[in-house]
Amino acid sequence: MHDKTPALSAALADAAGKAAILAEALPYMRRYAGRTILVKYGGAAMGDASLASDFAHDVVLLKQVGINPIVVHGGGPQIGQMLERLKIASAFIDGLRVTDRATVEIVEMVLSGSINKQLAAAINRAGGTAIGLSGKDGGLIHARKLERRRRDPESNIEKVLDLGFVGEVERVNATMLETFARSDIIPVIAPIGVGAGGETYNINADTAAGAIAAAVRATRFLLLTDVAGVLDREKRFLAELSAGEARAMIGDGTVSGGMIPKVETCLEAVDGGVEAAVILDGRMPHAILLELFTEGAGTLIRGAPQARGVT
Ligand code: ADP
Ligand code: MG
């Protein structure tokens, strides 16, 4: 027999490496089979075409191996760009955008009309059967006006901030999502809620995703973002965070800005029956496969103590 050429040997070694990776993924696939994984898609992963295509393929792979993925997406930057293009000026209170009637119309157009359909189409192109929904479809997300209060540091008087049509989740129609779980359909959800009077609410995507994760008792709630995960005061990545540690980090300002609603919604989700929530780096290609099918890639926040990955 002839000796193998160096190129062939290298290709075989490469294939063996790939086969080993697939074999190692098997116990994780079994662990999550039949379970629901809620993925909040946003941050950097959403802006980059190649990462977006990887993401769509990963979601299809999950469904293919018998896992039920549900995707909730954000879109803050795209909303800002469209408001600018249409020259709709926004008022801000304490740095928070006031969502008036004209603004919420744009919010709905961008989230539910544009981003939602692009994402559903990307998943369909990758071989899946995605259906794009907003919280208005099938009464999926019933919302009420978010009440935000602020204490004036000088007078110490608490005042209610009126942010317009910014809502919080009141109720999720989980039955509809259970129907999808039993089918080929992958739901892709825009964080828009409907009020009691039929009014439209803009809901923070992290918060909406957490509420849906709790409503369907997801096994994992994954939040893709543009940092490695939750970082400590010295900017070191934390592989795991207890609920107490997470609260302390919000309290002392180590967790700030956009990371606050993420960590808060993770805590609420695990309180609400989600097994564990993970904040992970959406800039990594195939971030969700790495998190689910290896020993983990992001910062895990869990409810009751339990092992990560294979149990
Ligand atoms: P997304 O678009 O994914 O919602 P955000 O910008 O809203 O992203 O939130 C993520 C940001 O939170 C990070 O880019 C980082 O600047 C900020 N952040 C604040 N505190 C922390 C922390 N302790 N660890 C990691 N990121 C943090
Ligand atoms: Mg954010």
Short mmCIF file of C-alpha atoms and ligand atoms in Angstrom, two decimals:
data_model
loop_
_atom_site.label_atom_id
_atom_site.label_comp_id
_atom_site.label_asym_id
_atom_site.label_seq_id
_atom_site.Cartn_x
_atom_site.Cartn_y
_atom_site.Cartn_z
CA MET A 1 0.00 0.00 0.00
CA HIS A 2 1.11 3.52 -0.75
CA ASP A 3 1.93 5.93 2.03
CA LYS A 4 -0.66 8.60 2.48
CA THR A 5 0.28 12.00 1.12
CA PRO A 6 0.87 14.67 3.79
CA ALA A 7 -2.24 16.51 2.56
CA LEU A 8 -4.39 13.41 2.97
CA SER A 9 -2.96 12.67 6.43
CA ALA A 10 -3.72 16.23 7.51
CA ALA A 11 -7.27 15.97 6.16
CA LEU A 12 -7.82 12.68 8.00
CA ALA A 13 -6.47 14.12 11.25
CA ASP A 14 -8.76 17.09 10.81
CA ALA A 15 -11.73 14.81 10.18
CA ALA A 16 -10.85 12.74 13.25
CA GLY A 17 -10.83 15.93 15.33
CA LYS A 18 -14.26 16.87 14.00
CA ALA A 19 -15.61 13.39 14.67
CA ALA A 20 -14.31 13.56 18.25
CA ILE A 21 -16.08 16.89 18.77
CA LEU A 22 -19.35 15.48 17.45
CA ALA A 23 -19.01 12.40 19.67
CA GLU A 24 -18.43 14.61 22.70
CA ALA A 25 -21.56 16.61 21.88
CA LEU A 26 -23.79 13.52 22.03
CA PRO A 27 -24.38 13.44 25.81
CA TYR A 28 -25.25 17.14 25.74
CA MET A 29 -27.66 16.59 22.84
CA ARG A 30 -29.37 13.86 24.81
CA ARG A 31 -29.56 16.05 27.86
CA TYR A 32 -31.41 18.80 25.99
CA ALA A 33 -33.53 16.65 23.68
CA GLY A 34 -37.20 17.53 24.06
CA ARG A 35 -36.31 20.55 26.20
CA THR A 36 -36.93 24.20 25.42
CA ILE A 37 -34.05 26.62 24.93
CA LEU A 38 -34.95 30.32 24.85
CA VAL A 39 -32.40 32.42 22.98
CA LYS A 40 -32.31 36.20 23.23
CA TYR A 41 -30.58 37.35 20.09
CA GLY A 42 -29.08 40.81 20.03
CA GLY A 43 -25.95 42.82 20.43
CA ALA A 44 -23.07 42.33 18.04
CA ALA A 45 -24.29 38.98 16.73
CA MET A 46 -27.20 40.75 15.07
CA GLY A 47 -25.19 43.31 13.11
CA ASP A 48 -22.74 40.93 11.40
CA ALA A 49 -23.96 38.96 8.34
CA SER A 50 -21.64 35.99 8.84
CA LEU A 51 -22.46 35.67 12.57
CA ALA A 52 -26.16 36.03 11.76
CA SER A 53 -25.95 33.17 9.26
CA ASP A 54 -24.07 31.00 11.79
CA PHE A 55 -26.74 31.83 14.35
CA ALA A 56 -29.55 30.81 11.97
CA HIS A 57 -27.80 27.50 11.21
CA ASP A 58 -27.28 26.82 14.92
CA VAL A 59 -30.96 27.36 15.65
CA VAL A 60 -31.89 24.94 12.85
CA LEU A 61 -29.41 22.40 14.22
CA LEU A 62 -31.04 22.57 17.66
CA LYS A 63 -34.47 21.87 16.19
CA GLN A 64 -33.01 19.08 14.05
CA VAL A 65 -31.66 17.23 17.12
CA GLY A 66 -34.99 17.42 18.92
CA ILE A 67 -34.49 20.55 21.01
CA ASN A 68 -37.13 23.31 20.94
CA PRO A 69 -35.50 26.66 20.30
CA ILE A 70 -37.50 29.87 20.77
CA VAL A 71 -35.85 33.08 19.60
CA VAL A 72 -36.57 36.57 20.96
CA HIS A 73 -34.69 39.45 19.33
CA GLY A 74 -33.85 43.05 20.15
CA GLY A 75 -33.16 45.97 17.84
CA GLY A 76 -32.42 49.16 19.75
CA PRO A 77 -29.72 50.45 17.36
CA GLN A 78 -31.90 49.84 14.28
CA ILE A 79 -34.80 51.71 15.91
CA GLY A 80 -32.49 54.64 16.67
CA GLN A 81 -31.28 54.71 13.04
CA MET A 82 -34.82 54.67 11.63
CA LEU A 83 -36.00 57.44 13.96
CA GLU A 84 -33.04 59.49 12.79
CA ARG A 85 -33.77 58.77 9.13
CA LEU A 86 -37.38 59.83 9.55
CA LYS A 87 -36.29 62.81 11.65
CA ILE A 88 -38.52 61.87 14.56
CA ALA A 89 -37.01 63.53 17.60
CA SER A 90 -37.33 61.79 20.95
CA ALA A 91 -37.54 63.26 24.41
CA PHE A 92 -35.37 61.68 27.09
CA ILE A 93 -35.98 61.48 30.82
CA ASP A 94 -32.97 60.47 32.89
CA GLY A 95 -31.33 59.12 29.75
CA LEU A 96 -34.33 56.94 28.87
CA ARG A 97 -36.09 57.47 25.57
CA VAL A 98 -39.73 58.50 25.84
CA THR A 99 -41.72 56.31 23.47
CA ASP A 100 -44.56 58.53 22.29
CA ARG A 101 -47.23 57.46 19.79
CA ALA A 102 -45.13 58.34 16.72
CA THR A 103 -42.11 56.56 18.17
CA VAL A 104 -43.90 53.35 19.10
CA GLU A 105 -45.19 53.13 15.54
CA ILE A 106 -41.59 53.14 14.27
CA VAL A 107 -40.52 50.72 17.01
CA GLU A 108 -43.16 48.27 15.84
CA MET A 109 -42.27 48.74 12.17
CA VAL A 110 -38.59 48.10 12.78
CA LEU A 111 -38.87 45.25 15.28
CA SER A 112 -41.88 43.41 13.99
CA GLY A 113 -41.76 44.38 10.30
CA SER A 114 -38.10 44.50 9.46
CA ILE A 115 -35.82 42.69 11.93
CA ASN A 116 -38.27 39.94 12.78
CA LYS A 117 -38.82 39.00 9.14
CA GLN A 118 -35.11 39.16 8.30
CA LEU A 119 -34.31 36.78 11.14
CA ALA A 120 -37.13 34.38 10.27
CA ALA A 121 -35.97 34.42 6.64
CA ALA A 122 -32.36 33.70 7.67
CA ILE A 123 -33.48 30.66 9.68
CA ASN A 124 -35.63 29.49 6.77
CA ARG A 125 -32.68 29.89 4.40
CA ALA A 126 -30.66 27.72 6.76
CA GLY A 127 -33.24 24.96 6.32
CA GLY A 128 -35.60 25.62 9.22
CA THR A 129 -39.28 26.56 9.40
CA ALA A 130 -39.29 29.81 11.31
CA ILE A 131 -42.40 31.88 11.91
CA GLY A 132 -41.92 35.52 12.82
CA LEU A 133 -44.32 36.80 15.46
CA SER A 134 -44.74 39.86 17.58
CA GLY A 135 -46.23 39.72 21.04
CA LYS A 136 -49.47 40.90 19.43
CA ASP A 137 -49.88 37.72 17.36
CA GLY A 138 -52.12 35.18 19.07
CA GLY A 139 -52.07 37.38 22.19
CA LEU A 140 -48.57 36.07 22.80
CA ILE A 141 -47.46 38.95 25.08
CA HIS A 142 -50.05 40.86 27.11
CA ALA A 143 -48.40 43.96 28.46
CA ARG A 144 -49.11 46.90 30.74
CA LYS A 145 -47.49 50.27 30.99
CA LEU A 146 -44.17 50.12 32.79
CA GLU A 147 -44.12 52.25 35.90
CA ARG A 148 -40.72 53.66 36.50
CA ARG A 149 -40.11 55.68 39.63
CA ARG A 150 -37.25 57.88 40.59
CA ARG A 151 -36.42 59.48 43.91
CA ASP A 152 -35.28 63.05 43.61
CA PRO A 153 -31.94 63.16 45.46
CA GLU A 154 -32.56 66.68 46.79
CA SER A 155 -36.18 66.64 47.92
CA ASN A 156 -36.26 62.84 48.41
CA ILE A 157 -39.70 62.92 46.79
CA GLU A 158 -40.47 59.93 44.57
CA LYS A 159 -41.87 60.76 41.19
CA VAL A 160 -43.29 58.54 38.47
CA LEU A 161 -41.51 58.88 35.11
CA ASP A 162 -43.80 58.76 32.10
CA LEU A 163 -41.91 56.91 29.36
CA GLY A 164 -44.95 56.61 27.10
CA PHE A 165 -45.61 53.29 25.43
CA VAL A 166 -42.93 51.32 27.24
CA GLY A 167 -44.43 48.19 28.66
CA GLU A 168 -43.75 45.23 30.89
CA VAL A 169 -45.00 41.70 30.40
CA GLU A 170 -48.23 40.89 32.17
CA ARG A 171 -48.95 37.47 30.71
CA VAL A 172 -47.53 35.15 28.05
CA ASN A 173 -49.65 32.79 25.95
CA ALA A 174 -47.46 29.73 26.51
CA THR A 175 -50.01 27.38 24.94
CA MET A 176 -49.26 28.72 21.49
CA LEU A 177 -45.53 28.16 22.02
CA GLU A 178 -46.19 24.60 23.22
CA THR A 179 -48.00 23.95 19.94
CA PHE A 180 -44.90 25.10 18.04
CA ALA A 181 -42.69 22.91 20.23
CA ARG A 182 -44.61 19.86 19.02
CA SER A 183 -44.17 20.90 15.40
CA ASP A 184 -41.32 21.83 13.05
CA ILE A 185 -41.96 25.50 13.68
CA ILE A 186 -39.32 27.70 15.25
CA PRO A 187 -40.93 30.84 16.70
CA VAL A 188 -39.04 34.11 16.28
CA ILE A 189 -40.51 36.79 18.52
CA ALA A 190 -40.32 40.60 18.44
CA PRO A 191 -40.55 42.20 21.91
CA ILE A 192 -43.80 44.07 21.29
CA GLY A 193 -46.70 43.67 23.70
CA VAL A 194 -50.40 44.39 23.45
CA GLY A 195 -52.23 46.27 26.20
CA ALA A 196 -55.75 45.69 27.53
CA GLY A 197 -57.08 48.40 25.21
CA GLY A 198 -55.20 47.04 22.18
CA GLU A 199 -52.39 49.58 22.51
CA THR A 200 -48.86 48.70 21.43
CA TYR A 201 -46.02 48.53 23.95
CA ASN A 202 -42.30 48.43 23.38
CA ILE A 203 -40.78 45.98 25.85
CA ASN A 204 -37.09 45.62 26.67
CA ALA A 205 -36.03 42.56 24.68
CA ASP A 206 -34.05 41.00 27.54
CA THR A 207 -37.04 41.34 29.86
CA ALA A 208 -39.52 40.00 27.30
CA ALA A 209 -37.23 37.02 26.62
CA GLY A 210 -36.93 36.27 30.36
CA ALA A 211 -40.69 36.37 30.85
CA ILE A 212 -41.22 33.99 27.92
CA ALA A 213 -38.46 31.69 29.20
CA ALA A 214 -40.23 31.47 32.56
CA ALA A 215 -43.66 30.99 30.98
CA VAL A 216 -42.45 27.96 28.99
CA ARG A 217 -40.18 26.73 31.82
CA ALA A 218 -37.17 26.76 29.51
CA THR A 219 -34.27 24.52 30.45
CA ARG A 220 -31.82 27.20 29.36
CA PHE A 221 -32.26 30.91 28.76
CA LEU A 222 -29.33 32.14 26.63
CA LEU A 223 -28.66 35.86 26.20
CA LEU A 224 -26.28 36.67 23.36
CA THR A 225 -24.47 39.96 23.80
CA ASP A 226 -21.26 41.79 22.87
CA VAL A 227 -19.09 40.93 25.87
CA ALA A 228 -17.65 37.60 27.04
CA GLY A 229 -20.27 37.40 29.79
CA VAL A 230 -20.56 39.07 33.18
CA LEU A 231 -17.24 40.61 34.17
CA ASP A 232 -16.08 41.34 37.71
CA ARG A 233 -14.63 44.62 38.97
CA GLU A 234 -11.22 43.73 37.46
CA LYS A 235 -12.96 42.93 34.13
CA ARG A 236 -12.34 39.21 34.58
CA PHE A 237 -14.87 36.85 33.04
CA LEU A 238 -17.05 34.96 35.54
CA ALA A 239 -18.09 31.45 34.50
CA GLU A 240 -20.79 31.32 37.12
CA LEU A 241 -22.70 33.67 39.37
CA SER A 242 -25.00 32.89 42.29
CA ALA A 243 -28.20 34.92 42.68
CA GLY A 244 -26.72 36.62 45.76
CA GLU A 245 -23.50 37.55 43.97
CA ALA A 246 -25.45 38.87 41.01
CA ARG A 247 -27.60 41.11 43.24
CA ALA A 248 -24.52 42.39 45.05
CA MET A 249 -22.83 43.25 41.74
CA ILE A 250 -25.84 45.30 40.63
CA GLY A 251 -25.96 46.96 44.05
CA ASP A 252 -22.32 48.07 44.04
CA GLY A 253 -22.30 49.13 40.37
CA THR A 254 -20.00 46.36 39.06
CA VAL A 255 -22.88 45.44 36.79
CA SER A 256 -24.14 48.58 35.03
CA GLY A 257 -25.89 49.88 31.92
CA GLY A 258 -27.35 47.32 29.55
CA MET A 259 -26.02 44.48 31.73
CA ILE A 260 -28.48 45.40 34.52
CA PRO A 261 -31.69 44.33 32.72
CA LYS A 262 -29.86 41.20 31.54
CA VAL A 263 -28.81 40.07 34.99
CA GLU A 264 -32.15 41.10 36.54
CA THR A 265 -34.11 39.19 33.95
CA CYS A 266 -31.88 36.13 34.48
CA LEU A 267 -32.64 36.24 38.21
CA GLU A 268 -36.37 36.57 37.56
CA ALA A 269 -36.26 33.75 35.02
CA VAL A 270 -34.56 31.30 37.38
CA ASP A 271 -36.97 32.35 40.13
CA GLY A 272 -39.78 31.70 37.67
CA GLY A 273 -38.72 28.12 36.97
CA VAL A 274 -36.01 28.35 34.31
CA GLU A 275 -33.24 25.87 35.17
CA ALA A 276 -30.39 28.23 34.33
CA ALA A 277 -29.71 31.42 32.42
CA VAL A 278 -26.46 32.11 30.56
CA ILE A 279 -25.11 35.46 29.35
CA LEU A 280 -22.69 34.76 26.53
CA ASP A 281 -20.62 36.29 23.78
CA GLY A 282 -22.58 36.51 20.54
CA ARG A 283 -19.39 37.62 18.76
CA MET A 284 -18.12 34.03 18.93
CA PRO A 285 -19.14 32.04 15.88
CA HIS A 286 -21.60 29.29 16.92
CA ALA A 287 -21.88 30.69 20.45
CA ILE A 288 -25.04 28.73 21.27
CA LEU A 289 -23.56 25.41 20.14
CA LEU A 290 -20.49 26.05 22.26
CA GLU A 291 -22.62 26.87 25.29
CA LEU A 292 -24.99 23.92 24.97
CA PHE A 293 -22.78 21.16 23.58
CA THR A 294 -19.52 21.76 25.44
CA GLU A 295 -18.75 22.43 29.09
CA GLY A 296 -20.13 25.95 28.64
CA ALA A 297 -19.01 29.28 27.22
CA GLY A 298 -20.79 32.11 29.07
CA THR A 299 -21.71 33.26 32.59
CA LEU A 300 -24.21 30.86 34.14
CA ILE A 301 -26.83 32.03 36.64
CA ARG A 302 -28.85 29.19 38.08
CA GLY A 303 -31.73 28.61 40.42
CA ALA A 304 -31.38 25.55 42.62
CA PRO A 305 -27.86 24.06 42.70
CA GLN A 306 -27.29 21.59 39.87
CA ALA A 307 -24.52 20.53 37.58
CA ARG A 308 -23.86 22.28 34.31
CA GLY A 309 -24.09 20.40 31.06
CA VAL A 310 -24.46 16.64 31.39
CA THR A 311 -26.08 15.35 34.58
P1 ADP B 1 -27.21 44.05 24.18
O1 ADP B 1 -27.28 44.75 22.87
O2 ADP B 1 -26.71 42.64 24.06
O3 ADP B 1 -28.48 44.16 25.01
P2 ADP B 1 -26.05 46.02 26.03
O4 ADP B 1 -25.09 47.05 25.54
O5 ADP B 1 -27.44 46.47 26.36
O6 ADP B 1 -26.03 44.79 25.01
O7 ADP B 1 -25.44 45.34 27.36
C1 ADP B 1 -24.13 44.79 27.39
C2 ADP B 1 -23.12 45.82 27.91
O8 ADP B 1 -23.20 45.91 29.34
C3 ADP B 1 -21.67 45.47 27.70
O9 ADP B 1 -21.22 45.79 26.41
C4 ADP B 1 -20.95 46.29 28.76
O10 ADP B 1 -20.55 47.53 28.25
C5 ADP B 1 -22.03 46.56 29.82
N1 ADP B 1 -21.67 46.08 31.15
C6 ADP B 1 -21.90 46.78 32.29
N2 ADP B 1 -21.47 46.10 33.37
C7 ADP B 1 -20.95 44.93 32.94
C8 ADP B 1 -20.34 43.80 33.59
N3 ADP B 1 -20.16 43.74 34.90
N4 ADP B 1 -19.95 42.76 32.80
C9 ADP B 1 -20.11 42.79 31.46
N5 ADP B 1 -20.66 43.83 30.79
C10 ADP B 1 -21.09 44.91 31.50
MG MG B 2 -29.43 45.90 25.87
#
